[in-house]
């Protein structure tokens, strides 16, 4: 029997289909635990504090920063040497992300106008979950061109950054200017070391941890540190290098991101009650209904409409190997809210209202995943047949 080495397992985890399956399994386990007799134990573990943060907060603020760092590395690589290196290609997902935030917010406000809590909850459908969306795409769209994945990754990163900016402006109880300044200085030091071609992890690891801590203490969501450092990492390979720093780091960290960071986050974030009584309460809550409408309808209309308008008026260009039906399927996938949507629900609403709205986010995300999966499978078959 062939012996399986750690490197083999890491290579296995690097395949996005495997990462997506692990993520979906973690979500299913969380829902089962939260709606079973083990609910008390599950909540006790999630709420157990280590230093100043609960286990759930460590997963949300700490482990998820690793995923955002890997996403930032990949986005930087695409912007500098990949498919987004030309302005009109790079601007398309940015415009799509803006449309995918503005339209869902508008629909949520229209549906929930006058309902108690909508003035805090309007931003919940603005976010697209990178990890879940890419997981669904990897499982169902193997026949689609790689440009579909690049578009979705870029759109979701911009989308989540916009949502995190909303959190920073509207839901940050206090802003620590000194900590923010320290984060900026550490980011500048990281960029300088990259410029000087310094490679020692004994310098980079403390800087990364210090940046994460400074961003967290500033009041801004700590995952911003991951994106910032990812975007500051050098992606062009020097003549004496086999691989650039961005490629090396992505190769080393992606298995940890896919196999540990994101699944553990999902395990503690997706555990919300979905009993018949909870669903009945959700259906009677106009804010919850507004969130569902924003994610399911607003994301599709906003992303696809903004992208179509940008191409129509020659502000951006559509990738040569993607058609508008492909874009519609990817736009539908934008309705997978999850991570940041759940975060905003926790920050914006009291505990009872947050539970109902989080159930709405999960239902809308599941529906968007299933609809997008059906569309993506059909488009994959069409591309394979052509």
C-alpha positions as a LaTeX table, in Angstrom:
\begin{tabular}{lrrr}
\hline
Residue & $x$ (\AA) & $y$ (\AA) & $z$ (\AA) \\
\hline
Unk1 & 0.00 & 0.00 & 0.00 \\
Unk2 & 1.31 & 3.43 & $-0.95$ \\
Unk3 & 2.20 & 5.57 & 2.06 \\
Unk4 & 0.49 & 8.98 & 2.15 \\
Unk5 & 2.85 & 11.82 & 3.03 \\
Unk6 & 1.95 & 15.22 & 4.44 \\
Unk7 & 2.87 & 16.81 & 1.11 \\
Unk8 & 0.38 & 14.52 & $-0.64$ \\
Unk9 & $-2.38$ & 15.58 & 1.75 \\
Unk10 & $-1.49$ & 19.24 & 1.28 \\
Unk11 & $-1.61$ & 18.80 & $-2.49$ \\
Unk12 & $-5.03$ & 17.18 & $-2.09$ \\
Unk13 & $-6.27$ & 20.15 & $-0.05$ \\
Unk14 & $-5.06$ & 22.57 & $-2.70$ \\
Unk15 & $-7.77$ & 21.40 & $-5.07$ \\
Unk16 & $-10.68$ & 23.78 & $-4.66$ \\
Unk17 & $-13.25$ & 21.03 & $-5.02$ \\
Unk18 & $-11.91$ & 19.36 & $-1.87$ \\
Unk19 & $-11.82$ & 22.67 & $-0.03$ \\
Unk20 & $-15.41$ & 23.39 & $-1.05$ \\
Unk21 & $-16.60$ & 19.97 & 0.12 \\
Unk22 & $-14.86$ & 20.37 & 3.51 \\
Unk23 & $-16.46$ & 23.80 & 3.89 \\
Unk24 & $-19.95$ & 22.53 & 3.09 \\
Unk25 & $-19.49$ & 19.59 & 5.49 \\
Unk26 & $-18.42$ & 21.94 & 8.29 \\
Unk27 & $-21.52$ & 24.05 & 7.68 \\
Unk28 & $-23.76$ & 20.98 & 7.79 \\
Unk29 & $-22.16$ & 19.83 & 11.06 \\
Unk30 & $-22.67$ & 23.30 & 12.58 \\
Unk31 & $-26.37$ & 23.30 & 11.65 \\
Unk32 & $-26.81$ & 19.77 & 13.03 \\
Unk33 & $-25.12$ & 20.64 & 16.32 \\
Unk34 & $-27.06$ & 23.90 & 16.73 \\
Unk35 & $-30.37$ & 22.09 & 16.19 \\
Unk36 & $-29.70$ & 18.97 & 18.27 \\
Unk37 & $-29.54$ & 18.05 & 21.98 \\
Unk38 & $-25.82$ & 18.88 & 21.78 \\
Unk39 & $-26.67$ & 22.56 & 21.21 \\
Unk40 & $-25.62$ & 23.53 & 24.75 \\
Unk41 & $-22.19$ & 21.93 & 24.42 \\
Unk42 & $-21.71$ & 23.48 & 20.97 \\
Unk43 & $-22.57$ & 26.96 & 22.24 \\
Unk44 & $-20.38$ & 26.53 & 25.34 \\
Unk45 & $-17.36$ & 25.64 & 23.18 \\
Unk46 & $-18.08$ & 28.49 & 20.73 \\
Unk47 & $-18.44$ & 31.04 & 23.55 \\
Unk48 & $-15.50$ & 29.81 & 25.65 \\
Unk49 & $-13.03$ & 32.68 & 26.06 \\
Unk50 & $-9.31$ & 32.47 & 25.42 \\
Unk51 & $-7.77$ & 35.74 & 26.56 \\
Unk52 & $-10.14$ & 38.49 & 25.41 \\
Unk53 & $-11.84$ & 36.60 & 22.56 \\
Unk54 & $-14.20$ & 33.65 & 22.41 \\
Unk55 & $-13.36$ & 30.56 & 20.37 \\
Unk56 & $-15.88$ & 31.74 & 17.75 \\
Unk57 & $-14.21$ & 35.15 & 17.62 \\
Unk58 & $-10.77$ & 33.58 & 17.19 \\
Unk59 & $-12.15$ & 31.63 & 14.23 \\
Unk60 & $-13.80$ & 34.72 & 12.77 \\
Unk61 & $-11.06$ & 37.28 & 13.38 \\
Unk62 & $-7.95$ & 35.09 & 13.48 \\
Unk63 & $-8.27$ & 32.03 & 11.26 \\
Unk64 & $-10.30$ & 33.89 & 8.64 \\
Unk65 & $-7.45$ & 36.40 & 8.29 \\
Unk66 & $-5.34$ & 33.53 & 6.89 \\
Unk67 & $-7.94$ & 32.95 & 4.18 \\
Unk68 & $-8.09$ & 36.66 & 3.35 \\
Unk69 & $-4.29$ & 36.74 & 3.15 \\
Unk70 & $-4.32$ & 33.89 & 0.60 \\
Unk71 & $-7.13$ & 35.63 & $-1.32$ \\
Unk72 & $-5.11$ & 38.86 & $-1.29$ \\
Unk73 & $-2.04$ & 37.02 & $-2.65$ \\
Unk74 & $-4.03$ & 35.55 & $-5.51$ \\
Unk75 & $-5.75$ & 38.84 & $-6.30$ \\
Unk76 & $-2.41$ & 40.69 & $-6.35$ \\
Unk77 & $-0.96$ & 38.08 & $-8.70$ \\
Unk78 & $-3.90$ & 38.44 & $-11.08$ \\
Unk79 & $-3.69$ & 42.25 & $-10.98$ \\
Unk80 & 0.04 & 42.35 & $-11.71$ \\
Unk81 & 0.76 & 39.42 & $-14.03$ \\
Unk82 & $-2.57$ & 37.70 & $-14.61$ \\
Unk83 & $-5.89$ & 38.21 & $-16.33$ \\
Unk84 & $-6.62$ & 41.48 & $-14.49$ \\
Unk85 & $-3.37$ & 43.18 & $-15.45$ \\
Unk86 & $-5.17$ & 45.36 & $-18.01$ \\
Unk87 & $-7.32$ & 48.19 & $-16.67$ \\
Unk88 & $-10.51$ & 47.39 & $-18.57$ \\
Unk89 & $-10.34$ & 43.78 & $-17.41$ \\
Unk90 & $-9.57$ & 44.73 & $-13.80$ \\
Unk91 & $-12.33$ & 47.34 & $-13.56$ \\
Unk92 & $-15.12$ & 44.90 & $-14.54$ \\
Unk93 & $-15.26$ & 43.00 & $-11.21$ \\
Unk94 & $-14.90$ & 46.26 & $-9.31$ \\
Unk95 & $-17.94$ & 47.73 & $-11.08$ \\
Unk96 & $-19.78$ & 44.44 & $-10.64$ \\
Unk97 & $-19.01$ & 44.49 & $-6.93$ \\
Unk98 & $-20.30$ & 48.06 & $-6.58$ \\
Unk99 & $-23.53$ & 47.11 & $-8.35$ \\
Unk100 & $-23.69$ & 43.99 & $-6.19$ \\
Unk101 & $-23.65$ & 46.16 & $-3.08$ \\
Unk102 & $-25.83$ & 49.11 & $-4.09$ \\
Unk103 & $-28.75$ & 47.18 & $-5.61$ \\
Unk104 & $-29.15$ & 44.63 & $-2.76$ \\
Unk105 & $-29.05$ & 47.46 & $-0.22$ \\
Unk106 & $-31.70$ & 49.35 & $-2.21$ \\
Unk107 & $-33.95$ & 46.27 & $-2.46$ \\
Unk108 & $-33.51$ & 45.49 & 1.25 \\
Unk109 & $-34.45$ & 49.05 & 2.18 \\
Unk110 & $-37.48$ & 49.00 & $-0.15$ \\
Unk111 & $-38.79$ & 45.70 & 1.23 \\
Unk112 & $-38.07$ & 46.45 & 4.88 \\
Unk113 & $-38.81$ & 50.18 & 4.93 \\
Unk114 & $-40.41$ & 51.15 & 8.24 \\
Unk115 & $-39.72$ & 47.81 & 9.93 \\
Unk116 & $-37.88$ & 48.00 & 13.28 \\
Unk117 & $-34.21$ & 47.20 & 12.80 \\
Unk118 & $-33.92$ & 47.90 & 9.07 \\
Unk119 & $-32.01$ & 51.09 & 9.80 \\
Unk120 & $-29.22$ & 48.90 & 11.23 \\
Unk121 & $-29.64$ & 45.81 & 9.03 \\
Unk122 & $-29.68$ & 47.38 & 5.55 \\
Unk123 & $-26.00$ & 46.49 & 4.91 \\
Unk124 & $-26.40$ & 42.75 & 5.60 \\
Unk125 & $-27.10$ & 41.70 & 1.95 \\
Unk126 & $-24.18$ & 43.77 & 0.64 \\
Unk127 & $-21.54$ & 41.06 & 1.10 \\
Unk128 & $-20.56$ & 38.05 & $-1.01$ \\
Unk129 & $-18.82$ & 35.21 & 0.80 \\
Unk130 & $-15.54$ & 34.46 & $-0.98$ \\
Unk131 & $-14.93$ & 31.02 & 0.50 \\
Unk132 & $-18.40$ & 29.62 & $-0.03$ \\
Unk133 & $-18.84$ & 31.13 & $-3.48$ \\
Unk134 & $-15.50$ & 29.76 & $-4.69$ \\
Unk135 & $-16.30$ & 26.41 & $-3.11$ \\
Unk136 & $-19.57$ & 26.11 & $-5.01$ \\
Unk137 & $-17.88$ & 27.30 & $-8.20$ \\
Unk138 & $-15.09$ & 24.73 & $-7.87$ \\
Unk139 & $-17.55$ & 21.87 & $-7.30$ \\
Unk140 & $-20.02$ & 22.70 & $-10.08$ \\
Unk141 & $-18.12$ & 24.63 & $-12.76$ \\
Unk142 & $-15.05$ & 22.61 & $-13.67$ \\
Unk143 & $-15.83$ & 23.13 & $-17.36$ \\
Unk144 & $-15.93$ & 26.93 & $-17.16$ \\
Unk145 & $-12.89$ & 29.01 & $-18.20$ \\
Unk146 & $-10.54$ & 30.16 & $-15.42$ \\
Unk147 & $-11.59$ & 33.75 & $-16.06$ \\
Unk148 & $-14.92$ & 32.98 & $-14.33$ \\
Unk149 & $-13.07$ & 32.13 & $-11.13$ \\
Unk150 & $-10.82$ & 35.20 & $-11.41$ \\
Unk151 & $-13.87$ & 37.44 & $-11.89$ \\
Unk152 & $-15.65$ & 35.93 & $-8.88$ \\
Unk153 & $-12.58$ & 36.09 & $-6.65$ \\
Unk154 & $-11.90$ & 39.73 & $-7.55$ \\
Unk155 & $-15.56$ & 40.69 & $-7.18$ \\
Unk156 & $-15.89$ & 38.94 & $-3.81$ \\
Unk157 & $-12.71$ & 40.52 & $-2.41$ \\
Unk158 & $-13.85$ & 44.02 & $-3.43$ \\
Unk159 & $-17.36$ & 43.24 & $-2.18$ \\
Unk160 & $-16.19$ & 42.05 & 1.23 \\
Unk161 & $-13.78$ & 44.96 & 1.58 \\
Unk162 & $-16.70$ & 47.30 & 0.91 \\
Unk163 & $-18.79$ & 45.50 & 3.52 \\
Unk164 & $-15.94$ & 45.62 & 6.03 \\
Unk165 & $-15.59$ & 49.35 & 5.30 \\
Unk166 & $-19.29$ & 49.72 & 6.16 \\
Unk167 & $-18.59$ & 47.87 & 9.42 \\
Unk168 & $-15.65$ & 50.15 & 10.16 \\
Unk169 & $-17.69$ & 53.30 & 9.56 \\
Unk170 & $-21.09$ & 52.34 & 11.02 \\
Unk171 & $-20.55$ & 49.52 & 13.49 \\
Unk172 & $-17.22$ & 50.27 & 15.11 \\
Unk173 & $-17.97$ & 51.31 & 18.68 \\
Unk174 & $-14.57$ & 52.94 & 19.08 \\
Unk175 & $-11.70$ & 53.66 & 16.73 \\
Unk176 & $-8.19$ & 53.52 & 18.15 \\
Unk177 & $-6.15$ & 55.94 & 16.07 \\
Unk178 & $-2.84$ & 54.87 & 17.66 \\
Unk179 & $-3.45$ & 51.20 & 16.82 \\
Unk180 & $-4.46$ & 52.11 & 13.26 \\
Unk181 & $-1.25$ & 54.13 & 12.88 \\
Unk182 & 0.77 & 51.15 & 14.18 \\
Unk183 & $-0.92$ & 48.90 & 11.60 \\
Unk184 & $-0.02$ & 51.32 & 8.81 \\
Unk185 & 3.62 & 51.48 & 9.98 \\
Unk186 & 3.86 & 47.68 & 10.13 \\
Unk187 & 2.34 & 47.36 & 6.65 \\
Unk188 & 4.87 & 49.89 & 5.36 \\
Unk189 & 7.69 & 47.91 & 6.99 \\
Unk190 & 6.39 & 44.69 & 5.37 \\
Unk191 & 6.31 & 46.41 & 1.96 \\
Unk192 & 9.85 & 47.77 & 2.48 \\
Unk193 & 11.21 & 44.33 & 3.37 \\
Unk194 & 9.54 & 42.92 & 0.27 \\
Unk195 & 11.14 & 45.66 & $-1.81$ \\
Unk196 & 14.55 & 44.88 & $-0.30$ \\
Unk197 & 14.08 & 41.16 & $-1.14$ \\
Unk198 & 14.34 & 40.10 & 2.52 \\
Unk199 & 13.06 & 36.53 & 2.92 \\
Unk200 & 13.47 & 35.69 & 6.63 \\
Unk201 & 10.27 & 34.39 & 8.27 \\
Unk202 & 11.73 & 35.53 & 11.61 \\
Unk203 & 10.92 & 39.07 & 10.47 \\
Unk204 & 7.70 & 38.51 & 8.53 \\
Unk205 & 5.84 & 36.35 & 11.06 \\
Unk206 & 6.12 & 38.90 & 13.94 \\
Unk207 & 5.20 & 41.72 & 11.54 \\
Unk208 & 2.13 & 39.80 & 10.32 \\
Unk209 & 1.01 & 38.99 & 13.87 \\
Unk210 & 1.64 & 42.57 & 14.97 \\
Unk211 & $-0.34$ & 43.92 & 12.01 \\
Unk212 & $-3.25$ & 41.61 & 12.82 \\
Unk213 & $-3.21$ & 42.69 & 16.48 \\
Unk214 & $-2.96$ & 46.40 & 15.60 \\
Unk215 & $-5.85$ & 46.19 & 13.11 \\
Unk216 & $-7.96$ & 44.28 & 15.64 \\
Unk217 & $-7.24$ & 46.79 & 18.39 \\
Unk218 & $-8.02$ & 49.69 & 16.05 \\
Unk219 & $-11.65$ & 48.59 & 15.90 \\
Unk220 & $-11.52$ & 47.62 & 12.21 \\
Unk221 & $-12.30$ & 44.01 & 11.36 \\
Unk222 & $-9.04$ & 42.07 & 11.72 \\
Unk223 & $-9.35$ & 40.25 & 8.37 \\
Unk224 & $-8.40$ & 43.55 & 6.70 \\
Unk225 & $-4.85$ & 42.83 & 7.88 \\
Unk226 & $-4.76$ & 39.65 & 5.82 \\
Unk227 & $-5.92$ & 41.36 & 2.64 \\
Unk228 & $-3.53$ & 44.29 & 3.13 \\
Unk229 & $-0.45$ & 42.09 & 3.61 \\
Unk230 & $-1.46$ & 39.85 & 0.71 \\
Unk231 & $-1.71$ & 42.85 & $-1.62$ \\
Unk232 & 1.69 & 44.13 & $-0.44$ \\
Unk233 & 3.49 & 40.86 & $-1.23$ \\
Unk234 & 5.78 & 40.81 & $-4.26$ \\
Unk235 & 4.45 & 38.76 & $-7.19$ \\
Unk236 & 7.12 & 39.24 & $-9.86$ \\
Unk237 & 9.88 & 36.63 & $-9.81$ \\
Unk238 & 13.48 & 37.81 & $-9.84$ \\
Unk239 & 15.89 & 35.99 & $-12.23$ \\
Unk240 & 17.56 & 34.07 & $-9.36$ \\
Unk241 & 14.21 & 32.91 & $-7.87$ \\
Unk242 & 12.32 & 29.75 & $-8.78$ \\
Unk243 & 9.06 & 31.28 & $-7.52$ \\
Unk244 & 7.97 & 34.71 & $-6.38$ \\
Unk245 & 7.17 & 35.29 & $-2.67$ \\
Unk246 & 3.43 & 35.44 & $-3.43$ \\
Unk247 & 3.45 & 32.07 & $-5.19$ \\
Unk248 & 5.57 & 30.47 & $-2.42$ \\
Unk249 & 3.31 & 31.76 & 0.34 \\
Unk250 & 0.14 & 30.81 & $-1.49$ \\
Unk251 & 1.51 & 27.30 & $-2.05$ \\
Unk252 & 2.33 & 26.88 & 1.65 \\
Unk253 & $-0.73$ & 28.50 & 3.19 \\
Unk254 & $-3.56$ & 27.46 & 0.86 \\
Unk255 & $-3.93$ & 23.96 & 2.38 \\
Unk256 & $-4.14$ & 25.49 & 5.88 \\
Unk257 & $-6.70$ & 27.98 & 4.62 \\
Unk258 & $-8.87$ & 25.40 & 2.85 \\
Unk259 & $-8.43$ & 22.56 & 5.34 \\
Unk260 & $-8.50$ & 24.42 & 8.65 \\
Unk261 & $-9.17$ & 28.16 & 8.69 \\
Unk262 & $-12.37$ & 28.40 & 6.65 \\
Unk263 & $-13.99$ & 25.12 & 7.82 \\
Unk264 & $-13.42$ & 25.98 & 11.50 \\
Unk265 & $-14.91$ & 29.43 & 10.91 \\
Unk266 & $-17.95$ & 27.84 & 9.25 \\
Unk267 & $-18.27$ & 25.36 & 12.11 \\
Unk268 & $-18.77$ & 28.19 & 14.61 \\
Unk269 & $-20.53$ & 30.75 & 12.39 \\
Unk270 & $-23.23$ & 28.62 & 10.76 \\
Unk271 & $-24.72$ & 27.22 & 13.94 \\
Unk272 & $-28.09$ & 28.98 & 14.03 \\
Unk273 & $-31.52$ & 27.51 & 14.88 \\
Unk274 & $-33.59$ & 26.50 & 11.84 \\
Unk275 & $-36.47$ & 24.80 & 13.63 \\
Unk276 & $-40.04$ & 25.22 & 12.28 \\
Unk277 & $-40.77$ & 27.81 & 14.97 \\
Unk278 & $-37.57$ & 29.74 & 14.14 \\
Unk279 & $-38.42$ & 29.66 & 10.44 \\
Unk280 & $-41.95$ & 30.85 & 11.20 \\
Unk281 & $-40.59$ & 33.78 & 13.20 \\
Unk282 & $-38.21$ & 34.57 & 10.36 \\
Unk283 & $-41.04$ & 34.61 & 7.79 \\
Unk284 & $-42.92$ & 37.16 & 9.91 \\
Unk285 & $-39.85$ & 39.39 & 10.23 \\
Unk286 & $-39.78$ & 41.97 & 7.43 \\
Unk287 & $-36.09$ & 42.63 & 8.02 \\
Unk288 & $-35.32$ & 38.93 & 7.45 \\
Unk289 & $-37.46$ & 38.91 & 4.31 \\
Unk290 & $-35.65$ & 42.07 & 3.13 \\
Unk291 & $-32.29$ & 40.35 & 3.59 \\
Unk292 & $-33.45$ & 37.33 & 1.55 \\
Unk293 & $-34.73$ & 39.60 & $-1.24$ \\
Unk294 & $-31.49$ & 41.59 & $-1.23$ \\
Unk295 & $-29.28$ & 38.51 & $-1.51$ \\
Unk296 & $-31.36$ & 36.45 & $-3.95$ \\
Unk297 & $-32.67$ & 39.19 & $-6.24$ \\
Unk298 & $-30.44$ & 42.17 & $-5.58$ \\
Unk299 & $-27.11$ & 40.40 & $-6.07$ \\
Unk300 & $-28.09$ & 38.90 & $-9.43$ \\
Unk301 & $-29.51$ & 42.16 & $-10.76$ \\
Unk302 & $-26.76$ & 44.32 & $-9.29$ \\
Unk303 & $-23.71$ & 42.33 & $-10.39$ \\
Unk304 & $-24.99$ & 41.34 & $-13.82$ \\
Unk305 & $-26.59$ & 44.73 & $-14.52$ \\
Unk306 & $-23.50$ & 46.72 & $-13.52$ \\
Unk307 & $-21.17$ & 44.45 & $-15.52$ \\
Unk308 & $-23.43$ & 44.59 & $-18.58$ \\
Unk309 & $-23.64$ & 48.40 & $-18.40$ \\
Unk310 & $-19.86$ & 48.70 & $-17.99$ \\
Unk311 & $-19.21$ & 46.58 & $-21.09$ \\
Unk312 & $-22.04$ & 48.22 & $-23.04$ \\
Unk313 & $-20.59$ & 51.70 & $-22.45$ \\
Unk314 & $-17.03$ & 50.46 & $-23.12$ \\
Unk315 & $-15.77$ & 51.22 & $-19.61$ \\
Unk316 & $-14.74$ & 47.57 & $-19.20$ \\
Unk317 & $-14.30$ & 44.48 & $-21.34$ \\
Unk318 & $-15.77$ & 41.01 & $-20.91$ \\
Unk319 & $-13.17$ & 38.18 & $-20.92$ \\
Unk320 & $-13.00$ & 36.61 & $-24.39$ \\
Unk321 & $-13.86$ & 33.11 & $-23.18$ \\
Unk322 & $-16.86$ & 34.16 & $-21.04$ \\
Unk323 & $-20.39$ & 34.76 & $-22.30$ \\
Unk324 & $-23.25$ & 36.65 & $-20.69$ \\
Unk325 & $-24.92$ & 33.42 & $-19.63$ \\
Unk326 & $-21.73$ & 32.54 & $-17.75$ \\
Unk327 & $-21.82$ & 35.96 & $-16.13$ \\
Unk328 & $-25.43$ & 35.45 & $-15.08$ \\
Unk329 & $-24.51$ & 32.18 & $-13.35$ \\
Unk330 & $-21.54$ & 33.76 & $-11.56$ \\
Unk331 & $-23.71$ & 36.75 & $-10.60$ \\
Unk332 & $-26.25$ & 34.40 & $-9.04$ \\
Unk333 & $-23.43$ & 32.95 & $-6.98$ \\
Unk334 & $-22.87$ & 36.44 & $-5.57$ \\
Unk335 & $-26.03$ & 35.88 & $-3.50$ \\
Unk336 & $-24.06$ & 33.61 & $-1.16$ \\
Unk337 & $-23.71$ & 36.06 & 1.71 \\
Unk338 & $-22.66$ & 34.05 & 4.76 \\
Unk339 & $-19.40$ & 35.25 & 6.38 \\
Unk340 & $-19.59$ & 39.04 & 6.45 \\
Unk341 & $-23.40$ & 39.05 & 6.29 \\
Unk342 & $-23.51$ & 36.98 & 9.50 \\
Unk343 & $-20.93$ & 39.29 & 11.02 \\
Unk344 & $-22.96$ & 42.42 & 10.23 \\
Unk345 & $-26.12$ & 40.74 & 11.62 \\
Unk346 & $-24.31$ & 40.11 & 14.90 \\
Unk347 & $-23.05$ & 43.68 & 15.06 \\
Unk348 & $-26.23$ & 45.45 & 13.95 \\
Unk349 & $-29.03$ & 43.63 & 15.78 \\
Unk350 & $-29.91$ & 42.36 & 19.23 \\
Unk351 & $-29.58$ & 38.64 & 19.91 \\
Unk352 & $-33.15$ & 37.59 & 19.02 \\
Unk353 & $-33.35$ & 39.65 & 15.83 \\
Unk354 & $-29.86$ & 38.54 & 14.85 \\
Unk355 & $-30.87$ & 34.87 & 15.09 \\
Unk356 & $-33.82$ & 35.39 & 12.74 \\
Unk357 & $-31.77$ & 37.40 & 10.25 \\
Unk358 & $-28.86$ & 34.93 & 10.37 \\
Unk359 & $-31.33$ & 32.15 & 9.53 \\
Unk360 & $-32.48$ & 34.31 & 6.59 \\
Unk361 & $-28.87$ & 34.72 & 5.44 \\
Unk362 & $-28.33$ & 30.96 & 5.52 \\
Unk363 & $-31.56$ & 30.24 & 3.63 \\
Unk364 & $-30.82$ & 32.88 & 0.99 \\
Unk365 & $-27.22$ & 31.69 & 0.65 \\
Unk366 & $-28.34$ & 28.07 & 0.28 \\
Unk367 & $-30.94$ & 29.02 & $-2.33$ \\
Unk368 & $-28.42$ & 31.15 & $-4.24$ \\
Unk369 & $-25.92$ & 28.27 & $-4.12$ \\
Unk370 & $-28.42$ & 25.76 & $-5.52$ \\
Unk371 & $-29.68$ & 28.09 & $-8.26$ \\
Unk372 & $-26.13$ & 29.09 & $-9.22$ \\
Unk373 & $-24.99$ & 25.45 & $-9.15$ \\
Unk374 & $-27.73$ & 24.45 & $-11.60$ \\
Unk375 & $-26.79$ & 27.33 & $-13.90$ \\
Unk376 & $-23.05$ & 26.63 & $-13.63$ \\
Unk377 & $-23.43$ & 22.91 & $-14.34$ \\
Unk378 & $-25.41$ & 23.74 & $-17.47$ \\
Unk379 & $-22.84$ & 26.29 & $-18.61$ \\
Unk380 & $-19.97$ & 23.85 & $-17.91$ \\
Unk381 & $-21.62$ & 21.28 & $-20.15$ \\
Unk382 & $-22.07$ & 23.90 & $-22.85$ \\
Unk383 & $-18.37$ & 24.84 & $-22.72$ \\
Unk384 & $-17.27$ & 21.20 & $-22.84$ \\
Unk385 & $-19.51$ & 20.57 & $-25.85$ \\
Unk386 & $-18.20$ & 23.58 & $-27.76$ \\
\hline
\end{tabular}
